[in-house]
Amino acid sequence: MKSANICIGRPVLLTSEDGKQEVCTAWPIAGFSGGKIGLSGITQKNLVVKPGDVVTVQPVVGAVVQAEEIYVKLSAVCRMGKDCKRNFFHRDKDTCVNAEELSACLLINLGIPPPRGVLLYGPPGTGKTMIARAVANEVGAHVSIINGPEILSKFYGETEARLRQIFAEASQCCPSIIFIDELDALCPKREGAQNEVEKRVVASLLTLMDGIGSEGSEGQLLVLGATNRPHALDPALRRPGRFDKEIEIGVPNAQDRLDILSKLLHQVPHLLTGTELVQLADSAHGYVGADLAALCKEAGLYALRRALGKQTNLLDSEVAGSVMITFNDFLQGMNDVRPSAMREVAIDVPKVSWSDIGGLDNVKLKLKQAVEWPFKHPESFIRMGIQPPKGVLLYGPPGCSKTMIAKALANESGLNFLAVKGPELMNKYVGESERAVREIFRKARAVAPSILFFDEIDALAVERGSSSGAGNVADRVLAQLLTEIDGIEQLKDVTILAATNRPDMIDKALMRPGRLDRIIYIPLPDETTRQEIFKLQFQSMPISDEVCLKELVLHTHKYSGAEITAVCREAALLALQEDMQAKCIMRKHFQQALTIVRPRIPDSLIQFYSNYHQESGLHAL
């Protein structure tokens, strides 16, 4: 600042490359090297510049301001009553016609009645209300907004009277749009209504919508409805002539997320490159518009904390000019802001990576082929003309890292991960278990691409005919599961991952190609795998030099991965039992631990898995 003859706290003149100028106050900001300055968001907007643009800075030596006082005489102001009608004469009605009027006239001349209602439905936060307001602004129509829960009244007939009043006002101010938000709260199914008020409200709305156009206003009045529960609406509302059009506002894809982020960050000071913005949009699986807005806000808070952490005595104007959101701020924000549809089922996926699992390289490769490749290289699958696998089944003896492999796959793939335990879906009430299966698949579709993990699936997909009980609940649950995986409604961008140690109990229909395509056997660890498991355990344990790794590998034949981990833990406890201040684990501690922790998987069970692996014809998979 000294070399540029700029004094702290004095005004400076900023000039952009296209000649726009702005006078600001100069303050020193840490973190900006020579030749770089930080500008507040308002200053960037006034100069029409963004990070990286060139700005000329000059000290303001003196300034002469000429002020002139002007008196403005206001025109008379009147207040419009409810009974007044508005006519706009800013154009010649005889010679001009807009596209909306022309389209309505063409439809009427062709004998096609214009639509009376449009229903927008989709998950919460996708922008249904914003789209409705944007439509009203674009066409320049009079807008009446009805919030479903707010219009309901406890007094008899008041809700219906309010509805009639809104429709009457809208018909007098054509062209008009009546927007009903949260329509399901106002018009639920009449057969499930709790009281007579809801039934009367539905009947009143049906009558009012049928009356649209009866007074010569056909095509000039439109009812827009928004809901995230379309199946909860009364069926009479959804027939043609009322809500003629139903438009789904779904979860945005990667390109949509990129467009939304670009809009949200348009006037936000940030340092994201185009590549980082694309990477951020690709990794935000299942995020809707509201989630992305919350993510930007959270990233801004992280950037603000970082700026205040460096210098706590800055003024508000100085802080505004020094805060720049980075890519790391967004990555931190994604840990706090989860997709809306995942909040009911979201679980904390442990930070388990492939390197935390010893050996099993062939299993890891098969899982990457089935889950990661279709999402990371979709063009290769299209080029080869093949469909990615729908499901993967992991089976093998207990303690062989089946669940841990699923956790590592969820973490490494970066996809949304939904975990389901088979017994948790079973319910004693008729139909509740099937409803739980439908609901979990609906949530998986909403946050696609995703992984749906069924642990202990043998409890959920028991072979049909083997269960006994009232109504054969297990058979109905299995039928629902088969329908969801391979039914009429396509299961797109959702991979089923299941684990079991009793593959013989699973119904054969679930294990055919097209459902669980890849069936992978997780055997007991061999010598190489046991050595890798011991190395992973030793990384966080103080081991004496006298401990021989090869000796431990030879003495743990028929041990599972969980049992090897138990041996290491038991050896550490024995060392502490001998001396609470012990600094390392000795060879004798491991020898004692091997006598305490014995392999618990019987030879008969190992032979069963080996026979099943060969007889099922799945050994090639």
Short mmCIF file of C-alpha atoms in Angstrom, two decimals, residues 120-334:
data_model
loop_
_atom_site.label_atom_id
_atom_site.label_comp_id
_atom_site.label_asym_id
_atom_site.label_seq_id
_atom_site.Cartn_x
_atom_site.Cartn_y
_atom_site.Cartn_z
CA LEU A 120 -46.72 -29.94 -9.70
CA TYR A 121 -45.52 -32.84 -7.59
CA GLY A 122 -42.19 -34.13 -6.42
CA PRO A 123 -39.93 -34.45 -3.37
CA PRO A 124 -39.62 -31.51 -0.97
CA GLY A 125 -37.13 -28.83 -1.93
CA THR A 126 -37.13 -29.42 -5.70
CA GLY A 127 -38.53 -25.96 -6.49
CA LYS A 128 -42.25 -26.54 -7.04
CA THR A 129 -43.30 -23.32 -5.31
CA MET A 130 -40.54 -21.32 -7.00
CA ILE A 131 -41.57 -22.62 -10.44
CA ALA A 132 -45.19 -21.63 -9.80
CA ARG A 133 -44.18 -18.11 -8.77
CA ALA A 134 -41.86 -17.82 -11.78
CA VAL A 135 -44.68 -18.82 -14.13
CA ALA A 136 -46.92 -16.14 -12.64
CA ASN A 137 -44.21 -13.49 -13.06
CA GLU A 138 -43.42 -14.49 -16.64
CA VAL A 139 -47.00 -14.25 -17.91
CA GLY A 140 -47.73 -11.08 -15.94
CA ALA A 141 -50.94 -12.46 -14.47
CA HIS A 142 -52.72 -11.62 -11.25
CA VAL A 143 -51.66 -14.13 -8.60
CA SER A 144 -53.64 -15.43 -5.63
CA ILE A 145 -51.68 -17.65 -3.24
CA ILE A 146 -53.37 -20.21 -1.00
CA ASN A 147 -51.32 -22.06 1.61
CA GLY A 148 -53.24 -25.24 2.29
CA PRO A 149 -52.92 -25.44 6.10
CA GLU A 150 -53.44 -21.69 6.62
CA ILE A 151 -56.83 -21.43 4.93
CA LEU A 152 -58.43 -24.13 7.07
CA SER A 153 -60.70 -22.79 9.81
CA LYS A 154 -62.39 -24.40 12.77
CA PHE A 155 -65.63 -22.48 12.13
CA TYR A 156 -68.34 -24.10 10.06
CA GLY A 157 -68.36 -22.95 6.43
CA GLU A 158 -65.57 -20.36 6.78
CA THR A 159 -62.99 -22.32 4.77
CA GLU A 160 -65.40 -22.86 1.87
CA ALA A 161 -66.40 -19.17 1.94
CA ARG A 162 -62.75 -18.11 1.79
CA LEU A 163 -62.18 -20.38 -1.22
CA ARG A 164 -65.19 -18.92 -3.04
CA GLN A 165 -63.95 -15.40 -2.32
CA ILE A 166 -60.48 -16.11 -3.74
CA PHE A 167 -61.91 -17.63 -6.93
CA ALA A 168 -64.32 -14.70 -7.33
CA GLU A 169 -61.51 -12.14 -6.99
CA ALA A 170 -59.34 -14.06 -9.46
CA SER A 171 -62.13 -14.25 -12.07
CA GLN A 172 -62.55 -10.44 -11.89
CA CYS A 173 -58.81 -9.82 -12.42
CA CYS A 174 -58.19 -12.05 -15.43
CA PRO A 175 -55.74 -13.25 -16.56
CA SER A 176 -55.20 -14.83 -13.15
CA ILE A 177 -53.36 -17.71 -11.55
CA ILE A 178 -54.47 -19.29 -8.29
CA PHE A 179 -51.57 -21.09 -6.66
CA ILE A 180 -52.44 -23.66 -3.97
CA ASP A 181 -49.37 -24.76 -2.03
CA GLU A 182 -49.43 -27.99 0.03
CA LEU A 183 -52.58 -29.10 -1.78
CA ASP A 184 -52.62 -32.44 0.05
CA ALA A 185 -53.32 -30.65 3.36
CA LEU A 186 -56.37 -28.95 1.84
CA CYS A 187 -57.80 -31.79 -0.24
CA PRO A 188 -56.96 -35.23 1.19
CA LYS A 189 -58.81 -38.36 0.16
CA ARG A 190 -62.39 -38.11 1.35
CA GLU A 191 -62.66 -41.76 2.34
CA GLY A 192 -59.81 -41.26 4.82
CA ALA A 193 -60.88 -37.83 6.05
CA GLN A 194 -60.94 -37.39 9.81
CA ASN A 195 -63.92 -34.99 9.87
CA GLU A 196 -66.62 -33.48 7.68
CA VAL A 197 -64.73 -30.20 7.18
CA GLU A 198 -62.15 -31.83 4.90
CA LYS A 199 -64.88 -33.47 2.81
CA ARG A 200 -66.71 -30.15 2.37
CA VAL A 201 -63.50 -28.35 1.37
CA VAL A 202 -62.77 -30.96 -1.30
CA ALA A 203 -66.33 -30.72 -2.63
CA SER A 204 -66.14 -26.90 -2.73
CA LEU A 205 -62.84 -26.91 -4.65
CA LEU A 206 -64.22 -29.44 -7.15
CA THR A 207 -67.27 -27.23 -7.76
CA LEU A 208 -65.16 -24.08 -8.14
CA MET A 209 -62.78 -25.71 -10.63
CA ASP A 210 -65.70 -27.04 -12.66
CA GLY A 211 -67.04 -23.48 -12.83
CA ILE A 212 -63.87 -22.04 -14.40
CA GLY A 213 -64.73 -20.65 -17.84
CA SER A 214 -68.48 -20.56 -17.29
CA GLU A 215 -68.46 -16.74 -17.25
CA GLY A 216 -66.46 -16.27 -20.45
CA SER A 217 -63.08 -16.47 -18.71
CA GLU A 218 -62.06 -19.73 -20.34
CA GLY A 219 -58.29 -19.84 -20.72
CA GLN A 220 -57.88 -16.74 -18.52
CA LEU A 221 -57.88 -18.48 -15.12
CA LEU A 222 -55.49 -21.27 -14.16
CA VAL A 223 -55.16 -23.20 -10.90
CA LEU A 224 -51.63 -24.31 -10.01
CA GLY A 225 -51.27 -26.91 -7.26
CA ALA A 226 -48.10 -28.14 -5.57
CA THR A 227 -47.66 -31.19 -3.37
CA ASN A 228 -45.05 -33.77 -2.42
CA ARG A 229 -47.74 -36.38 -1.71
CA PRO A 230 -49.76 -36.76 -4.94
CA HIS A 231 -51.18 -40.12 -3.88
CA ALA A 232 -52.74 -38.50 -0.81
CA LEU A 233 -54.96 -36.23 -2.97
CA ASP A 234 -58.60 -37.01 -3.60
CA PRO A 235 -58.86 -38.89 -6.93
CA ALA A 236 -61.65 -36.59 -8.15
CA LEU A 237 -59.16 -33.70 -8.29
CA ARG A 238 -56.81 -35.52 -10.64
CA ARG A 239 -59.27 -36.28 -13.42
CA PRO A 240 -59.17 -34.36 -16.75
CA GLY A 241 -61.11 -31.11 -16.59
CA ARG A 242 -59.72 -30.21 -13.19
CA PHE A 243 -56.00 -30.78 -12.84
CA ASP A 244 -55.51 -31.65 -16.52
CA LYS A 245 -51.71 -31.67 -16.40
CA GLU A 246 -49.52 -33.38 -13.84
CA ILE A 247 -45.85 -32.44 -14.00
CA GLU A 248 -43.25 -34.22 -11.90
CA ILE A 249 -40.47 -32.04 -10.51
CA GLY A 250 -37.92 -34.72 -9.72
CA VAL A 251 -34.53 -34.79 -8.07
CA PRO A 252 -32.05 -32.88 -10.28
CA ASN A 253 -29.40 -34.81 -12.17
CA ALA A 254 -25.72 -33.84 -12.39
CA GLN A 255 -26.26 -31.24 -15.14
CA ASP A 256 -29.23 -29.73 -13.29
CA ARG A 257 -27.17 -29.54 -10.09
CA LEU A 258 -24.41 -27.77 -12.01
CA ASP A 259 -26.89 -25.18 -13.33
CA ILE A 260 -28.37 -24.65 -9.85
CA LEU A 261 -24.93 -24.22 -8.26
CA SER A 262 -23.92 -21.76 -10.99
CA LYS A 263 -27.04 -19.69 -10.25
CA LEU A 264 -26.49 -19.81 -6.49
CA LEU A 265 -22.81 -18.82 -6.78
CA HIS A 266 -23.38 -16.12 -9.41
CA GLN A 267 -23.12 -13.26 -6.90
CA VAL A 268 -21.12 -15.09 -4.23
CA PRO A 269 -17.36 -14.46 -3.93
CA HIS A 270 -15.70 -17.83 -4.45
CA LEU A 271 -12.51 -19.39 -5.81
CA LEU A 272 -14.03 -22.47 -7.45
CA THR A 273 -12.80 -23.34 -10.91
CA GLY A 274 -15.05 -24.78 -13.58
CA THR A 275 -13.61 -28.25 -13.01
CA GLU A 276 -14.19 -28.05 -9.26
CA LEU A 277 -17.77 -26.89 -9.82
CA VAL A 278 -18.42 -29.90 -12.08
CA GLN A 279 -16.81 -32.22 -9.52
CA LEU A 280 -18.98 -30.73 -6.77
CA ALA A 281 -22.15 -31.20 -8.83
CA ASP A 282 -21.22 -34.81 -9.63
CA SER A 283 -20.58 -35.68 -5.99
CA ALA A 284 -23.83 -34.12 -4.66
CA HIS A 285 -25.94 -37.22 -5.36
CA GLY A 286 -29.56 -36.83 -4.27
CA TYR A 287 -29.28 -33.13 -3.42
CA VAL A 288 -32.32 -31.05 -4.41
CA GLY A 289 -32.34 -27.29 -4.95
CA ALA A 290 -33.04 -26.52 -1.29
CA ASP A 291 -30.20 -28.82 -0.21
CA LEU A 292 -27.78 -27.09 -2.59
CA ALA A 293 -28.83 -23.68 -1.23
CA ALA A 294 -28.21 -24.95 2.31
CA LEU A 295 -24.83 -26.33 1.17
CA CYS A 296 -23.79 -22.94 -0.22
CA LYS A 297 -24.84 -21.28 3.04
CA GLU A 298 -22.88 -23.82 5.10
CA ALA A 299 -19.80 -23.38 2.89
CA GLY A 300 -20.08 -19.61 3.37
CA LEU A 301 -20.13 -20.09 7.15
CA TYR A 302 -16.97 -22.20 6.99
CA ALA A 303 -15.28 -19.49 4.90
CA LEU A 304 -16.41 -16.82 7.38
CA ARG A 305 -15.07 -18.80 10.35
CA ARG A 306 -11.75 -19.18 8.56
CA ALA A 307 -11.52 -15.43 7.89
CA LEU A 308 -12.46 -14.48 11.45
CA GLY A 309 -10.06 -17.04 12.86
CA LYS A 310 -7.10 -15.24 11.30
CA GLN A 311 -8.01 -11.72 12.48
CA THR A 312 -10.79 -11.24 15.00
CA ASN A 313 -10.65 -7.42 15.09
CA LEU A 314 -11.76 -6.79 11.51
CA LEU A 315 -14.71 -4.57 10.68
CA ASP A 316 -17.76 -5.95 8.85
CA SER A 317 -16.72 -4.27 5.61
CA GLU A 318 -13.23 -5.73 5.88
CA VAL A 319 -14.57 -9.22 6.57
CA ALA A 320 -16.92 -9.01 3.58
CA GLY A 321 -14.01 -8.18 1.32
CA SER A 322 -11.75 -10.94 2.62
CA VAL A 323 -14.16 -13.89 2.63
CA MET A 324 -13.79 -16.14 -0.42
CA ILE A 325 -15.46 -19.57 -0.49
CA THR A 326 -13.14 -22.40 -1.55
CA PHE A 327 -13.71 -25.96 -2.73
CA ASN A 328 -12.65 -27.32 0.67
CA ASP A 329 -15.39 -25.25 2.32
CA PHE A 330 -17.94 -27.08 0.19
CA LEU A 331 -16.41 -30.46 1.03
CA GLN A 332 -16.68 -29.66 4.74
CA GLY A 333 -20.23 -28.42 4.25
CA MET A 334 -21.27 -31.69 2.60
#
